[in-house]
């Protein structure tokens, strides 16, 4: 026993226990608001399209007529080259690169690559399911300047390119300073927008399909940001990785 007020007997003090991973806090307001707004706008666009049985709106017809009248070279060849980057292996290579940039250790890179590829693949699966469910016809085949398959709404190239651009921006922002990060965000956004616009220019999608693809991808990216801490994509043992600054 010790006298009240006396120092306790010297001896080894228990060291700190194993550090626990931080529990995920409440969902950040900004990604949640973006996801909700984009999902609501996509739902509104899908409702309008469904009510009209897929019939194009006047602005969509005007965009198609303009594109068919302005398909000279070299713009047509450039559009065909750009549109091919919005599907196939390129988006998945971008997702892998994003994961390699986001991770700080080998384990962290492996987790980040897996997460990035899963987000991209899940987004494509959701897009494909919605396309089959809504079954909107494409513009007339006579107006096509490139090959296309399946239904029209939402645009697969537009959805996939925005997903890939957002995922790569997420990876880049782990490695760059804010000013360089904003530049990369702008370049990736321009690429994704260009891919979507080529789908209208080449006559294989209505403008509303492209807009819907952008909205769907935006909602999915924001949802992925909300879910990422739950799967531990940024965790490192003993010290979580610092989150990147967001694109403006």
Short mmCIF file of C-alpha atoms in Angstrom, two decimals:
data_model
loop_
_atom_site.label_atom_id
_atom_site.label_comp_id
_atom_site.label_asym_id
_atom_site.label_seq_id
_atom_site.Cartn_x
_atom_site.Cartn_y
_atom_site.Cartn_z
CA UNK A 1 0.00 0.00 0.00
CA UNK A 2 1.10 3.56 -0.49
CA UNK A 3 0.59 6.59 1.63
CA UNK A 4 -1.90 9.10 0.21
CA UNK A 5 -0.05 11.75 -1.79
CA UNK A 6 3.13 9.65 -2.08
CA UNK A 7 4.61 8.75 -5.42
CA UNK A 8 3.89 5.19 -6.50
CA UNK A 9 6.69 2.66 -6.36
CA UNK A 10 8.94 2.75 -9.39
CA UNK A 11 8.47 0.03 -11.91
CA UNK A 12 7.80 -0.58 -15.55
CA UNK A 13 4.82 1.28 -16.82
CA UNK A 14 2.55 -0.31 -19.34
CA UNK A 15 3.35 0.87 -22.84
CA UNK A 16 0.77 2.03 -25.30
CA UNK A 17 -1.37 -0.65 -26.81
CA UNK A 18 -1.50 -1.37 -30.53
CA UNK A 19 -2.72 1.62 -32.47
CA UNK A 20 -6.19 1.17 -33.81
CA UNK A 21 -7.29 2.34 -37.20
CA UNK A 22 -9.46 5.45 -36.97
CA UNK A 23 -13.14 4.84 -37.26
CA UNK A 24 -14.77 6.41 -40.27
CA UNK A 25 -16.49 9.62 -39.30
CA UNK A 26 -19.62 11.11 -40.77
CA UNK A 27 -19.79 11.32 -44.56
CA UNK A 28 -18.21 14.50 -45.93
CA UNK A 29 -20.87 16.99 -46.91
CA UNK A 30 -19.45 17.92 -50.30
CA UNK A 31 -19.24 14.45 -51.91
CA UNK A 32 -22.63 13.57 -50.44
CA UNK A 33 -24.21 16.70 -51.90
CA UNK A 34 -22.57 16.13 -55.29
CA UNK A 35 -23.69 12.50 -55.38
CA UNK A 36 -27.26 13.43 -54.46
CA UNK A 37 -27.48 16.29 -56.96
CA UNK A 38 -25.98 14.32 -59.85
CA UNK A 39 -28.16 11.29 -59.12
CA UNK A 40 -31.28 13.48 -58.98
CA UNK A 41 -30.45 15.16 -62.29
CA UNK A 42 -29.74 11.79 -63.90
CA UNK A 43 -33.06 10.46 -62.64
CA UNK A 44 -34.83 13.52 -64.06
CA UNK A 45 -33.17 13.04 -67.46
CA UNK A 46 -34.05 9.34 -67.47
CA UNK A 47 -37.66 10.14 -66.57
CA UNK A 48 -37.99 12.65 -69.40
CA UNK A 49 -36.49 10.17 -71.83
CA UNK A 50 -38.79 7.37 -70.65
CA UNK A 51 -41.91 9.53 -70.83
CA UNK A 52 -41.05 10.42 -74.44
CA UNK A 53 -40.31 6.74 -75.30
CA UNK A 54 -36.78 7.71 -76.25
CA UNK A 55 -37.81 10.32 -78.82
CA UNK A 56 -35.13 13.05 -79.13
CA UNK A 57 -35.70 16.56 -77.90
CA UNK A 58 -35.37 19.53 -80.25
CA UNK A 59 -31.86 20.45 -79.00
CA UNK A 60 -30.75 16.85 -79.56
CA UNK A 61 -32.00 16.90 -83.14
CA UNK A 62 -30.28 20.24 -83.71
CA UNK A 63 -26.98 18.88 -82.38
CA UNK A 64 -27.22 15.82 -84.64
CA UNK A 65 -28.02 17.96 -87.70
CA UNK A 66 -25.07 20.25 -86.93
CA UNK A 67 -22.66 17.33 -86.54
CA UNK A 68 -23.69 15.71 -89.82
CA UNK A 69 -23.10 19.01 -91.61
CA UNK A 70 -19.61 19.57 -90.12
CA UNK A 71 -17.76 16.28 -90.57
CA UNK A 72 -14.88 17.34 -92.72
CA UNK A 73 -11.33 16.09 -92.37
CA UNK A 74 -9.24 16.07 -90.27
CA UNK A 75 -11.90 16.59 -87.58
CA UNK A 76 -13.66 13.32 -88.32
CA UNK A 77 -10.45 11.29 -88.05
CA UNK A 78 -9.42 13.13 -84.89
CA UNK A 79 -12.85 12.48 -83.36
CA UNK A 80 -12.60 8.79 -84.19
CA UNK A 81 -9.15 8.58 -82.61
CA UNK A 82 -10.24 10.41 -79.47
CA UNK A 83 -13.43 8.42 -79.03
CA UNK A 84 -11.49 5.12 -78.98
CA UNK A 85 -9.66 6.23 -75.82
CA UNK A 86 -12.93 6.33 -73.89
CA UNK A 87 -13.39 2.57 -73.83
CA UNK A 88 -11.44 -0.68 -73.80
CA UNK A 89 -8.04 -0.94 -72.14
CA UNK A 90 -7.22 2.78 -71.80
CA UNK A 91 -9.61 3.56 -68.90
CA UNK A 92 -8.37 0.51 -66.99
CA UNK A 93 -4.75 1.51 -67.49
CA UNK A 94 -5.70 4.92 -66.08
CA UNK A 95 -7.29 3.23 -63.06
CA UNK A 96 -4.18 1.12 -62.43
CA UNK A 97 -1.97 4.21 -62.70
CA UNK A 98 -4.23 6.02 -60.25
CA UNK A 99 -3.83 3.23 -57.70
CA UNK A 100 -0.05 3.18 -58.08
CA UNK A 101 0.05 6.92 -57.48
CA UNK A 102 -2.33 6.84 -54.52
CA UNK A 103 -0.55 4.14 -52.51
CA UNK A 104 2.52 4.88 -50.39
CA UNK A 105 3.60 1.31 -49.75
CA UNK A 106 3.37 -1.89 -51.74
CA UNK A 107 0.33 -2.97 -49.73
CA UNK A 108 -1.22 0.47 -50.09
CA UNK A 109 -0.67 0.47 -53.85
CA UNK A 110 -2.21 -2.97 -54.17
CA UNK A 111 -5.28 -1.86 -52.24
CA UNK A 112 -5.56 1.37 -54.18
CA UNK A 113 -5.23 -0.35 -57.57
CA UNK A 114 -7.88 -2.88 -56.57
CA UNK A 115 -10.20 -0.13 -55.37
CA UNK A 116 -9.73 1.95 -58.53
CA UNK A 117 -10.37 -0.97 -60.86
CA UNK A 118 -13.40 -2.11 -58.86
CA UNK A 119 -14.92 1.39 -58.99
CA UNK A 120 -14.43 1.58 -62.75
CA UNK A 121 -15.76 -1.93 -63.38
CA UNK A 122 -18.77 -1.39 -61.08
CA UNK A 123 -19.56 1.90 -62.79
CA UNK A 124 -19.48 0.23 -66.19
CA UNK A 125 -21.71 -2.57 -64.96
CA UNK A 126 -24.25 -0.09 -63.55
CA UNK A 127 -24.18 1.90 -66.78
CA UNK A 128 -24.72 -1.21 -68.87
CA UNK A 129 -27.63 -2.34 -66.69
CA UNK A 130 -29.32 1.05 -66.99
CA UNK A 131 -28.75 1.08 -70.75
CA UNK A 132 -30.45 -2.30 -71.12
CA UNK A 133 -33.27 -1.29 -68.78
CA UNK A 134 -34.07 2.03 -70.47
CA UNK A 135 -33.45 0.74 -74.03
CA UNK A 136 -33.33 4.08 -75.83
CA UNK A 137 -32.70 3.74 -79.58
CA UNK A 138 -29.63 5.38 -81.06
CA UNK A 139 -29.78 8.04 -83.77
CA UNK A 140 -30.44 6.75 -87.31
CA UNK A 141 -27.64 4.52 -88.61
CA UNK A 142 -27.42 6.66 -91.74
CA UNK A 143 -26.03 9.48 -89.59
CA UNK A 144 -23.28 7.40 -87.95
CA UNK A 145 -19.64 8.14 -88.68
CA UNK A 146 -18.33 5.40 -86.36
CA UNK A 147 -19.34 1.95 -85.21
CA UNK A 148 -21.58 1.45 -82.17
CA UNK A 149 -23.50 -1.34 -80.46
CA UNK A 150 -26.28 -1.58 -77.90
CA UNK A 151 -28.73 1.02 -76.76
CA UNK A 152 -28.09 4.73 -76.42
CA UNK A 153 -28.90 5.98 -72.90
CA UNK A 154 -26.64 6.69 -71.07
CA UNK A 155 -23.57 6.94 -73.28
CA UNK A 156 -21.04 4.26 -72.34
CA UNK A 157 -18.00 6.18 -73.59
CA UNK A 158 -19.09 9.31 -71.73
CA UNK A 159 -19.69 7.45 -68.47
CA UNK A 160 -16.46 5.48 -68.67
CA UNK A 161 -14.23 8.44 -69.61
CA UNK A 162 -15.51 10.57 -66.73
CA UNK A 163 -15.05 7.66 -64.33
CA UNK A 164 -11.49 7.06 -65.56
CA UNK A 165 -10.64 10.77 -65.46
CA UNK A 166 -11.99 11.14 -61.91
CA UNK A 167 -10.17 8.05 -60.68
CA UNK A 168 -6.87 9.18 -62.18
CA UNK A 169 -7.36 12.67 -60.72
CA UNK A 170 -7.82 11.01 -57.31
CA UNK A 171 -4.50 9.24 -57.74
CA UNK A 172 -2.66 12.31 -59.05
CA UNK A 173 -3.85 14.46 -56.16
CA UNK A 174 -2.09 12.13 -53.75
CA UNK A 175 1.24 12.98 -55.36
CA UNK A 176 1.09 16.57 -56.57
CA UNK A 177 0.86 20.00 -55.04
CA UNK A 178 -2.49 21.80 -55.24
CA UNK A 179 -1.56 23.98 -58.22
CA UNK A 180 -0.29 21.06 -60.28
CA UNK A 181 -3.25 19.00 -59.14
CA UNK A 182 -5.71 21.58 -60.43
CA UNK A 183 -3.93 21.59 -63.79
CA UNK A 184 -4.16 17.81 -64.04
CA UNK A 185 -7.83 17.92 -63.05
CA UNK A 186 -8.49 20.42 -65.83
CA UNK A 187 -6.64 18.34 -68.44
CA UNK A 188 -8.44 15.15 -67.45
CA UNK A 189 -11.79 16.94 -67.49
CA UNK A 190 -11.09 18.26 -70.99
CA UNK A 191 -10.22 14.76 -72.18
CA UNK A 192 -13.41 13.27 -70.73
CA UNK A 193 -15.53 16.08 -72.15
CA UNK A 194 -13.89 15.62 -75.54
CA UNK A 195 -14.66 11.90 -75.57
CA UNK A 196 -18.31 12.61 -74.78
CA UNK A 197 -18.62 15.29 -77.45
CA UNK A 198 -17.19 12.96 -80.09
CA UNK A 199 -20.11 10.61 -79.51
CA UNK A 200 -22.52 13.33 -80.63
CA UNK A 201 -20.21 14.56 -83.39
CA UNK A 202 -19.92 11.04 -84.83
CA UNK A 203 -23.71 10.65 -84.70
CA UNK A 204 -23.84 7.53 -82.52
CA UNK A 205 -25.45 9.17 -79.47
CA UNK A 206 -27.97 11.85 -78.71
CA UNK A 207 -26.67 14.80 -76.71
CA UNK A 208 -28.89 13.78 -73.79
CA UNK A 209 -27.16 10.39 -73.65
CA UNK A 210 -23.80 12.08 -73.18
CA UNK A 211 -25.11 14.45 -70.52
CA UNK A 212 -26.69 11.52 -68.68
CA UNK A 213 -23.40 9.61 -68.82
CA UNK A 214 -21.56 12.57 -67.28
CA UNK A 215 -24.15 12.87 -64.50
CA UNK A 216 -24.11 9.15 -63.75
CA UNK A 217 -20.31 9.04 -63.59
CA UNK A 218 -20.22 12.11 -61.34
CA UNK A 219 -22.68 10.49 -58.93
CA UNK A 220 -20.68 7.24 -58.90
CA UNK A 221 -17.36 9.01 -58.31
CA UNK A 222 -18.79 10.99 -55.40
CA UNK A 223 -20.26 7.80 -53.94
CA UNK A 224 -16.87 6.09 -54.30
CA UNK A 225 -15.21 8.88 -52.34
CA UNK A 226 -17.73 8.34 -49.56
CA UNK A 227 -17.15 4.59 -49.49
CA UNK A 228 -13.37 4.65 -49.81
CA UNK A 229 -12.56 5.07 -46.07
CA UNK A 230 -14.80 2.10 -45.27
CA UNK A 231 -12.69 -0.26 -47.34
CA UNK A 232 -9.41 1.08 -45.97
CA UNK A 233 -7.96 2.20 -49.28
CA UNK A 234 -5.89 4.94 -47.62
CA UNK A 235 -4.94 3.23 -44.40
CA UNK A 236 -1.35 2.46 -43.58
CA UNK A 237 -0.33 0.72 -40.38
CA UNK A 238 0.41 3.29 -37.71
CA UNK A 239 -0.26 6.37 -39.85
CA UNK A 240 -3.10 6.89 -42.30
CA UNK A 241 -2.14 8.51 -45.58
CA UNK A 242 -3.01 12.15 -45.90
CA UNK A 243 -6.05 12.78 -48.08
CA UNK A 244 -5.47 14.69 -51.29
CA UNK A 245 -6.75 18.17 -51.91
CA UNK A 246 -9.92 18.22 -53.94
CA UNK A 247 -10.26 19.50 -57.46
CA UNK A 248 -11.92 22.92 -57.57
#
